[in-house]
Amino acid sequence: MEIKYSSTRGSGGKVTASQAILKGLAEDGGLFVPDQMPSFTVPLDKLASMTYQETAYEVMKLFLTDFTEDELKACIRGAYDSKFDTDVIAPLVKKQDAFYLELFHGKTIAFKDMALSILPYLMTTAAKKNGVTNEIVILTATSGDTGKAALAGFADVPGTSIIVFYPKDGVSPIQEKQMVTEPGKNTMVVGVNGNFDDCQTGVKKLFNDSDLAKRMADKGYQFSSANSINIGRLVPQIVYYVYAYGQLLKQGEIKSGDKMDVVVPTGNFGNILAAYYAKQIGLPIGTLYCASNENKVLFDFFGSGTYDRKREFILTSSPSMDILISSNLERLIYKIAGNDAEKNAAFMKQLTGDGEYSITDDMRAELDSFIGGFATEEETAKEIADVYKDTGYVIDPHTAVASYVCRDKAKAKKTKTVIASTASPYKFTRSVMMAIDADKYGDMEDFELVDELNKLSGVKIPQAIESIRTAPILHDTVCEIEGMLDVVEKKLGL
Ligand SMILES: *Cc1c(COP(=O)(O)O)cnc(C)c1O
């Protein structure tokens, strides 16, 4: 079955998977969605004995149907190798009644590595397949973790370059240091005086600037995206939910066919949408808990059917979830509107114009497998401290938001619940250590805290942290929101 992709806003016709990956975003500003949902055909009980790489092939081949077996397997081999500090790639760790699916064992110690390790391979393969000779310029907005993961993935990949925009005062110290020390010759990192939504909106505007596209083409450049709006990010993220199910089987926690619930700490709605796609292809997922921090626009949406971005943007200890415009929700809205691009486009227009939209009752009924939850800053910190006290396991603030929502909403249920653990605590050392003991750790320097976390958790300090201790700062460009176009023009010599 060949799967084609079309825009959630209707124009532009259908493209192949490789073309959708190359383009990133559809020309009308919509997101590419598969024109039909494939079905997973591997018997569930076989999952228990499959490696991560084998699982990845079986899942990704369903969606990326114009890639040959050899091409896809080469991409998977290149991506999921010793860059990860564990052979199993995504360990499922049981603590009390919860299962933490650790998605942070890649190069930059956040779950973005799961997809961004493979995206450069998919992208360069797609370029070859489609006879693209332009240099592909990856344009990315980041709330902190995508940036470094994309830089690490695309650094010095021939035929590509990458520009990353991040909110100057909206990421953790370690996140910023990871990005501005990036040595890749084809990379550029820019701080923006604005928040993540400003960065993301600015990037989308550059994508939709047809004059800019033309001037770029004249010089042999074309844009693509490493954000989770790219289908090439979404598809690899489906894999680890299927893999987690296999691990539950392997650990004897469930029998083949039993349901599994998931709790996902959510920002741009990419990770949880991948879980939803996993459910759509036939993985027995019961409830999808969408966990938000104090920017709880999604919690309100699932409760009321109204998406309202008109509210204060709050900077929290889980900065990768500080988002009020969750891009990937558009793919879900399109789906529950009955794959109706016109209807979806009208909602998105309202969101841009009025700052809100309300879905119909019929559409709300389609959301019955989602439950929204949220954790305040206080609850998040307490969750980190409690989990540590009870089990000795140290979780990062993003994971803690999900862990709190799991206890709060899902505890009473018998279904096995998998918490997507999206970052290593080493990436947010200060917030984590302050949550555990503010008096003891309050006055320490960032890297002192790293050593203290090592003593406390017994978990080896990741290479990603060791390597930035002394690394020189190589990027210091800062711009205003309106200056993003200028930065791109200068960088590309337009
Ligand atoms: C990006 C990110 C999230 C949010 O994921 P979305 O796909 O944007 O919903 C959560 N936690 C961490 C650590 C992240 O880096």
Coordinates of C-alpha atoms and ligand atoms in Angstrom, one line a residue:
M1 CA 0.0 0.0 0.0
E2 CA 1.5 3.3 -1.0
I3 CA 1.0 6.2 1.4
K4 CA 1.0 9.7 0.0
Y5 CA 1.0 12.9 2.0
S6 CA -1.2 16.0 1.7
S7 CA -1.5 19.3 3.5
T8 CA -3.9 19.7 6.4
R9 CA -5.0 22.9 4.7
G10 CA -5.9 21.3 1.4
S11 CA -3.8 22.9 -1.4
G12 CA -0.8 21.5 -3.2
G13 CA -2.0 17.9 -4.0
K14 CA -0.3 14.8 -2.9
V15 CA 3.4 14.1 -2.5
T16 CA 5.5 11.1 -1.6
A17 CA 6.9 10.5 1.8
S18 CA 10.4 11.5 0.7
Q19 CA 9.0 14.8 -0.9
A20 CA 7.1 15.6 2.3
I21 CA 10.3 15.1 4.3
L22 CA 12.3 17.4 2.0
K23 CA 9.6 20.1 2.1
G24 CA 9.0 19.9 5.9
L25 CA 6.0 22.2 5.8
A26 CA 3.3 22.3 3.0
E27 CA 3.3 25.4 0.9
D28 CA -0.1 26.7 2.2
G29 CA 1.4 26.6 5.8
G30 CA -0.4 23.3 6.6
L31 CA 1.3 20.1 7.9
F32 CA 1.7 16.9 5.8
V33 CA -0.5 14.0 6.9
P34 CA -0.8 10.5 5.5
D35 CA -3.7 10.0 3.1
Q36 CA -4.6 6.7 4.9
M37 CA -3.5 5.0 8.1
P38 CA -1.6 1.8 7.5
S39 CA -1.9 -1.2 9.8
F40 CA 0.8 -2.8 11.7
T41 CA 1.0 -6.4 10.5
V42 CA 3.6 -8.0 12.8
P43 CA 1.9 -10.2 15.4
L44 CA 2.1 -8.4 18.8
D45 CA 3.7 -11.3 20.6
K46 CA 6.7 -11.1 18.3
L47 CA 7.5 -7.6 19.5
A48 CA 9.0 -9.0 22.7
S49 CA 11.9 -10.4 20.9
M50 CA 12.5 -7.6 18.4
T51 CA 15.4 -5.2 18.7
Y52 CA 14.8 -1.4 18.6
Q53 CA 16.2 -1.4 15.1
E54 CA 14.0 -4.2 13.9
T55 CA 11.0 -2.5 15.4
A56 CA 11.9 0.7 13.7
Y57 CA 12.0 -0.9 10.3
E58 CA 8.6 -2.6 10.7
V59 CA 7.0 0.7 11.8
M60 CA 8.7 3.1 9.5
K61 CA 8.2 1.1 6.3
L62 CA 4.5 1.5 6.8
F63 CA 4.7 5.2 6.4
L64 CA 7.7 5.9 4.3
T65 CA 6.6 3.7 1.4
D66 CA 8.7 5.2 -1.3
F67 CA 12.0 4.3 0.5
T68 CA 13.4 0.9 -0.5
E69 CA 14.1 -1.7 2.2
D70 CA 17.9 -1.1 1.7
E71 CA 17.5 2.6 2.0
L72 CA 15.4 2.5 5.1
K73 CA 17.6 -0.1 6.8
A74 CA 20.7 1.9 6.1
C75 CA 19.1 5.0 7.7
I76 CA 18.2 3.0 10.7
R77 CA 21.6 1.4 11.0
G78 CA 23.3 4.8 10.8
A79 CA 21.0 6.4 13.3
Y80 CA 20.6 3.9 16.1
D81 CA 24.1 2.9 16.8
S82 CA 26.8 3.6 19.5
K83 CA 25.7 7.2 19.5
F84 CA 23.3 5.9 22.1
D85 CA 24.8 5.0 25.4
T86 CA 22.8 1.8 25.7
D87 CA 22.3 -1.1 23.2
V88 CA 18.6 -1.2 23.8
I89 CA 18.3 2.5 22.7
A90 CA 15.1 3.2 24.8
P91 CA 15.1 1.3 28.1
L92 CA 11.8 0.8 30.0
V93 CA 12.5 1.2 33.7
K94 CA 10.0 0.2 36.3
K95 CA 9.8 2.2 39.5
Q96 CA 6.9 1.4 41.9
D97 CA 3.9 1.1 39.6
A98 CA 5.1 3.3 36.9
F99 CA 7.2 2.5 33.8
Y100 CA 9.5 5.2 32.6
L101 CA 10.4 4.9 29.0
E102 CA 13.8 6.5 28.9
L103 CA 14.1 8.4 25.6
F104 CA 17.2 10.3 26.5
H105 CA 20.1 8.0 25.8
G106 CA 21.2 9.7 22.6
K107 CA 23.8 12.3 21.9
T108 CA 22.1 15.3 23.4
I109 CA 20.3 13.5 26.3
A110 CA 16.7 14.5 25.4
F111 CA 14.0 12.6 23.5
K112 CA 14.5 14.7 20.4
D113 CA 17.5 12.5 19.6
M114 CA 15.1 9.6 18.9
A115 CA 14.0 11.3 15.7
L116 CA 16.8 13.7 15.0
S117 CA 19.4 11.0 14.9
I118 CA 17.6 9.5 11.8
L119 CA 16.2 12.7 10.2
P120 CA 19.5 13.7 8.4
Y121 CA 19.7 10.2 6.9
L122 CA 16.1 10.3 5.8
M123 CA 16.6 13.8 4.4
T124 CA 19.8 13.1 2.4
T125 CA 18.3 9.8 1.1
A126 CA 15.2 11.8 0.1
A127 CA 17.3 14.4 -1.7
K128 CA 19.1 11.7 -3.7
K129 CA 15.8 10.0 -4.6
N130 CA 14.3 13.2 -5.9
G131 CA 17.4 14.5 -7.7
V132 CA 17.7 17.5 -5.5
T133 CA 21.0 19.2 -6.0
N134 CA 20.3 22.4 -3.9
E135 CA 21.9 22.7 -0.5
I136 CA 19.2 22.0 2.0
V137 CA 19.1 24.6 4.7
I138 CA 17.5 23.3 7.9
L139 CA 15.6 26.1 9.6
T140 CA 14.6 25.3 13.1
A141 CA 12.9 27.0 16.1
T142 CA 13.7 25.4 19.4
S143 CA 12.4 25.6 22.9
G144 CA 15.7 24.2 24.0
D145 CA 16.1 20.5 23.1
T146 CA 15.3 20.3 19.3
G147 CA 18.1 22.8 18.7
K148 CA 21.0 20.9 20.0
A149 CA 19.6 17.5 18.7
A150 CA 19.2 18.9 15.2
L151 CA 22.6 20.5 15.3
A152 CA 24.2 17.3 16.4
G153 CA 22.3 15.4 13.7
F154 CA 23.1 17.7 10.8
A155 CA 26.6 18.9 11.8
D156 CA 28.9 18.5 8.8
V157 CA 26.4 16.4 6.8
P158 CA 27.4 17.2 3.2
G159 CA 24.7 19.0 1.2
T160 CA 23.1 20.5 4.3
S161 CA 23.4 23.4 6.6
I162 CA 21.4 24.4 9.7
I163 CA 20.2 27.6 11.3
V164 CA 18.7 27.3 14.8
F165 CA 16.7 30.1 16.5
Y166 CA 16.1 29.8 20.3
P167 CA 14.5 32.2 22.8
K168 CA 17.5 34.0 24.3
D169 CA 16.1 33.9 27.9
G170 CA 13.8 30.9 27.6
V171 CA 16.1 27.9 27.8
S172 CA 18.1 26.3 30.6
P173 CA 21.8 27.3 31.1
I174 CA 22.9 23.8 30.0
Q175 CA 20.6 23.8 27.0
E176 CA 22.1 27.2 25.9
K177 CA 25.7 26.1 26.5
Q178 CA 25.1 22.9 24.5
M179 CA 23.9 24.9 21.5
V180 CA 26.4 27.8 21.5
T181 CA 29.4 25.5 21.7
E182 CA 28.3 23.5 18.6
P183 CA 31.4 23.1 16.5
G184 CA 29.8 21.8 13.2
K185 CA 31.1 24.0 10.3
N186 CA 27.7 24.2 8.6
T187 CA 25.8 25.3 11.7
M188 CA 24.5 28.7 13.0
V189 CA 22.9 29.3 16.4
V190 CA 20.9 32.5 17.0
G191 CA 19.3 33.8 20.2
V192 CA 16.0 35.7 19.7
N193 CA 14.7 38.4 22.0
G194 CA 11.3 36.7 22.3
N195 CA 9.7 33.5 23.5
F196 CA 9.5 30.1 21.7
D197 CA 6.2 30.9 20.0
D198 CA 7.8 34.0 18.5
C199 CA 10.7 31.8 17.2
Q200 CA 8.3 29.2 15.8
T201 CA 6.0 31.8 14.2
G202 CA 9.0 33.6 12.7
V203 CA 10.4 30.4 11.2
K204 CA 7.0 29.5 9.7
K205 CA 6.9 32.9 8.2
L206 CA 10.3 32.4 6.6
F207 CA 9.1 29.1 5.2
N208 CA 6.0 30.7 3.6
D209 CA 8.0 33.6 2.1
S210 CA 7.8 32.8 -1.6
D211 CA 10.0 35.7 -2.5
L212 CA 12.7 34.5 -0.2
A213 CA 12.3 30.9 -1.6
K214 CA 12.9 32.2 -5.1
R215 CA 16.0 34.2 -4.2
M216 CA 17.3 31.1 -2.3
A217 CA 16.6 28.8 -5.3
D218 CA 18.6 31.2 -7.5
K219 CA 21.6 30.7 -5.3
G220 CA 21.1 26.9 -5.0
Y221 CA 19.5 26.7 -1.6
Q222 CA 16.2 25.3 -0.3
F223 CA 14.7 25.2 3.2
S224 CA 13.6 22.2 5.1
S225 CA 12.5 21.7 8.7
A226 CA 13.8 19.7 11.6
N227 CA 10.9 20.6 13.8
S228 CA 8.2 18.1 14.7
I229 CA 6.1 19.5 11.9
N230 CA 8.3 17.4 9.6
I231 CA 6.8 14.0 9.0
G232 CA 10.3 12.6 9.1
R233 CA 10.4 13.4 12.8
L234 CA 6.9 12.1 13.6
V235 CA 7.3 8.7 12.0
P236 CA 10.5 7.7 14.0
Q237 CA 8.7 8.7 17.2
I238 CA 5.9 6.1 16.7
V239 CA 8.6 3.4 16.9
Y240 CA 9.3 3.7 20.7
Y241 CA 5.7 3.3 21.7
V242 CA 5.6 0.0 19.8
Y243 CA 9.0 -0.9 21.3
A244 CA 7.7 -0.1 24.8
Y245 CA 4.8 -2.5 24.3
G246 CA 7.2 -5.2 23.3
Q247 CA 9.2 -4.5 26.5
L248 CA 6.1 -4.8 28.7
L249 CA 5.5 -8.2 27.1
K250 CA 9.1 -9.2 27.5
Q251 CA 9.1 -8.2 31.2
G252 CA 5.9 -10.3 31.7
E253 CA 3.9 -7.3 32.7
I254 CA 1.2 -7.7 30.0
K255 CA -0.1 -10.4 27.7
S256 CA -0.3 -10.0 24.0
G257 CA -3.4 -7.8 23.2
D258 CA -3.6 -6.2 26.7
K259 CA -4.0 -2.5 26.7
M260 CA -1.2 0.0 27.7
D261 CA -1.8 3.6 28.7
V262 CA 0.7 6.4 28.0
V263 CA 1.5 9.7 29.7
V264 CA 3.3 12.2 27.6
P265 CA 4.8 15.5 28.8
T266 CA 3.6 17.7 26.0
G267 CA 4.6 21.0 24.3
N268 CA 4.3 21.1 20.6
F269 CA 2.1 17.9 20.6
G270 CA 4.6 15.9 18.5
N271 CA 5.4 13.2 20.9
I272 CA 1.9 12.4 22.0
L273 CA 0.7 12.6 18.4
A274 CA 3.2 9.8 17.6
A275 CA 1.5 7.7 20.4
Y276 CA -1.9 8.5 18.8
Y277 CA -0.6 7.3 15.4
A278 CA 0.7 4.2 17.1
K279 CA -2.8 3.5 18.4
Q280 CA -4.2 4.2 14.9
I281 CA -2.0 1.6 13.3
G282 CA -3.2 -1.0 15.8
L283 CA -1.0 -0.9 18.9
P284 CA -3.3 -1.6 21.9
I285 CA -3.0 1.8 23.5
G286 CA -5.9 2.7 25.9
T287 CA -5.8 6.2 27.2
L288 CA -3.3 8.9 26.1
Y289 CA -2.7 11.3 29.0
C290 CA -1.5 14.7 27.7
A291 CA 0.5 16.3 30.5
S292 CA 1.1 20.0 30.5
N293 CA 3.1 22.4 32.7
E294 CA 1.6 25.7 33.8
N295 CA 1.2 26.7 30.1
K296 CA -1.8 24.4 30.2
V297 CA -3.5 25.4 27.0
L298 CA -3.9 21.7 26.0
F299 CA -5.4 20.7 29.4
D300 CA -8.0 23.5 28.9
F301 CA -8.6 22.4 25.3
F302 CA -9.3 18.7 26.2
G303 CA -11.6 19.9 29.0
S304 CA -13.6 22.5 27.1
G305 CA -13.1 22.0 23.4
T306 CA -11.8 25.5 23.1
Y307 CA -8.2 26.2 22.2
D308 CA -7.3 29.6 23.5
R309 CA -3.8 30.9 23.2
K310 CA -4.7 34.3 24.6
R311 CA -3.0 34.0 27.9
E312 CA 0.3 34.8 29.7
F313 CA 3.3 32.9 28.5
I314 CA 4.9 31.4 31.6
L315 CA 8.6 30.4 31.9
T316 CA 8.8 27.2 33.9
S317 CA 11.3 24.6 34.9
S318 CA 10.2 22.5 32.0
P319 CA 11.1 25.0 29.2
S320 CA 10.7 22.5 26.3
M321 CA 7.0 22.5 27.1
D322 CA 6.7 26.3 27.4
I323 CA 4.5 26.6 24.3
L324 CA 1.1 28.1 23.7
I325 CA 0.7 27.2 20.0
S326 CA 1.1 23.5 19.8
S327 CA 1.8 23.0 16.1
N328 CA 1.1 19.3 15.8
L329 CA -2.3 19.6 17.3
E330 CA -3.3 20.7 13.8
R331 CA -2.8 17.1 12.5
L332 CA -5.3 15.9 15.2
I333 CA -7.8 18.6 14.5
Y334 CA -7.7 17.7 10.8
K335 CA -8.3 14.0 11.6
I336 CA -11.2 14.6 14.0
A337 CA -12.7 17.0 11.5
G338 CA -13.1 13.9 9.3
N339 CA -9.9 14.7 7.3
D340 CA -11.6 17.9 6.2
A341 CA -8.9 20.3 5.2
E342 CA -11.3 23.2 4.6
K343 CA -12.7 22.9 8.1
N344 CA -9.2 22.6 9.6
A345 CA -7.9 25.6 7.7
A346 CA -10.9 27.7 9.1
F347 CA -9.9 26.8 12.7
M348 CA -6.3 27.7 12.0
K349 CA -7.3 31.0 10.6
Q350 CA -9.3 31.7 13.7
L351 CA -6.4 30.8 15.8
T352 CA -4.2 33.3 14.0
G353 CA -6.8 36.0 13.8
D354 CA -8.8 35.7 17.1
G355 CA -6.3 33.7 19.1
E356 CA -8.9 30.9 19.7
Y357 CA -11.2 28.4 18.2
S358 CA -13.8 25.9 19.5
I359 CA -14.4 22.5 17.9
T360 CA -17.8 20.9 17.4
D361 CA -19.4 18.3 19.7
D362 CA -18.9 15.6 17.1
M363 CA -15.2 16.4 17.0
R364 CA -15.0 16.4 20.8
A365 CA -16.5 12.9 20.8
E366 CA -13.5 11.8 18.7
L367 CA -11.1 12.8 21.5
D368 CA -12.4 10.2 24.0
S369 CA -9.0 8.5 24.2
F370 CA -7.3 11.7 25.4
I371 CA -7.2 13.0 28.9
G372 CA -5.5 16.2 29.8
G373 CA -3.6 16.9 33.0
F374 CA -1.2 19.4 34.3
A375 CA 1.3 20.0 37.1
T376 CA 2.1 23.4 38.7
E377 CA 5.8 24.3 39.3
E378 CA 5.3 23.3 43.0
E379 CA 3.8 20.0 42.1
T380 CA 6.6 19.3 39.6
A381 CA 9.3 20.0 42.1
K382 CA 7.6 17.9 44.7
E383 CA 7.2 15.0 42.2
I384 CA 11.0 15.1 41.6
A385 CA 11.7 15.0 45.4
D386 CA 9.0 12.3 46.1
V387 CA 10.2 9.9 43.4
Y388 CA 13.8 10.4 44.5
K389 CA 12.8 9.8 48.2
D390 CA 10.7 6.8 47.4
T391 CA 12.9 5.0 44.9
G392 CA 16.3 6.7 44.6
Y393 CA 15.5 7.4 40.9
V394 CA 16.1 11.0 39.7
I395 CA 13.8 12.4 37.0
D396 CA 14.0 15.7 35.1
P397 CA 11.3 18.3 35.3
H398 CA 9.6 17.4 32.0
T399 CA 9.3 13.8 33.0
A400 CA 8.2 14.9 36.5
V401 CA 5.2 16.8 34.9
A402 CA 4.1 13.5 33.3
S403 CA 4.9 11.5 36.4
Y404 CA 2.7 13.8 38.5
V405 CA -0.1 13.5 36.0
C406 CA 0.3 9.8 36.1
R407 CA -0.2 9.6 39.9
D408 CA -2.9 12.2 39.8
K409 CA -5.0 10.8 37.0
A410 CA -4.0 7.2 36.2
K411 CA -3.0 5.8 39.5
A412 CA -6.3 4.1 40.3
K413 CA -6.3 2.2 37.1
K414 CA -5.0 -1.3 36.6
T415 CA -3.8 -0.8 33.0
K416 CA 0.0 -0.6 32.8
T417 CA 1.0 3.0 32.3
V418 CA 4.1 4.1 30.4
I419 CA 5.5 7.5 31.1
A420 CA 7.5 9.1 28.3
S421 CA 10.7 10.1 30.1
T422 CA 11.9 12.9 27.8
A423 CA 15.2 14.2 29.2
S424 CA 18.1 13.2 31.4
P425 CA 18.1 15.0 34.8
Y426 CA 21.6 16.1 33.9
K427 CA 20.1 18.5 31.3
F428 CA 18.2 20.4 34.0
T429 CA 20.5 19.8 36.9
R430 CA 19.7 23.1 38.7
S431 CA 16.0 22.6 38.8
V432 CA 16.3 19.0 39.8
M433 CA 18.8 19.6 42.6
M434 CA 16.8 22.5 43.9
A435 CA 13.7 20.3 44.0
I436 CA 15.5 17.7 46.0
D437 CA 17.2 20.0 48.5
A438 CA 17.1 23.8 47.9
D439 CA 19.1 24.6 51.1
K440 CA 21.9 22.3 50.4
Y441 CA 22.4 23.0 46.7
G442 CA 21.1 26.6 46.3
D443 CA 24.5 28.3 46.2
M444 CA 26.4 25.9 44.0
E445 CA 27.7 26.4 40.4
D446 CA 26.1 24.5 37.5
F447 CA 28.9 22.0 37.1
E448 CA 29.3 21.5 40.9
L449 CA 25.6 20.5 40.8
V450 CA 26.4 18.0 38.0
D451 CA 28.9 16.3 40.3
E452 CA 26.5 16.3 43.2
L453 CA 23.8 14.8 41.0
N454 CA 26.3 12.1 40.0
K455 CA 26.9 11.3 43.7
L456 CA 23.2 11.3 44.5
S457 CA 21.9 9.2 41.6
G458 CA 24.8 7.0 40.9
V459 CA 24.2 7.6 37.2
K460 CA 27.3 8.2 35.1
I461 CA 27.7 11.8 33.9
P462 CA 26.7 11.7 30.2
Q463 CA 29.3 12.6 27.5
A464 CA 27.0 15.4 26.4
I465 CA 27.6 17.1 29.7
E466 CA 31.3 16.3 30.1
S467 CA 32.0 17.7 26.7
I468 CA 30.5 21.2 27.4
R469 CA 32.3 21.7 30.7
T470 CA 35.2 23.4 29.0
A471 CA 34.0 23.9 25.4
P472 CA 34.5 27.4 23.9
I473 CA 31.5 29.5 22.9
L474 CA 31.3 29.6 19.1
H475 CA 28.0 31.3 18.5
D476 CA 27.0 34.7 19.9
T477 CA 24.5 36.2 17.4
V478 CA 21.3 37.6 19.0
C479 CA 18.5 39.2 17.0
E480 CA 15.0 40.8 17.5
I481 CA 12.0 38.9 16.3
E482 CA 11.7 41.1 13.2
G483 CA 15.4 40.5 12.5
M484 CA 15.2 36.8 11.7
L485 CA 14.9 37.3 7.9
D486 CA 17.9 39.5 8.0
V487 CA 20.0 36.9 9.8
V488 CA 19.0 34.2 7.1
E489 CA 19.8 36.6 4.2
K490 CA 23.2 37.4 5.7
K491 CA 24.1 33.8 6.4
L492 CA 23.2 32.7 2.9
G493 CA 24.6 35.8 1.2
L494 CA 21.3 36.7 -0.5
Ligands
LIG1 C1 10.4 18.7 23.2 C2 10.2 18.2 24.5 C3 9.0 17.9 25.1 C4 7.7 18.2 24.4 O1 7.5 17.4 23.3 P1 6.5 17.8 22.1 O2 6.7 16.8 21.1 O3 6.9 19.2 21.7 O4 5.1 17.8 22.7 C5 8.9 17.4 26.4 N1 10.1 17.2 27.1 C6 11.3 17.4 26.6 C7 12.5 17.2 27.4 C8 11.4 18.0 25.3 O5 12.6 18.2 24.8

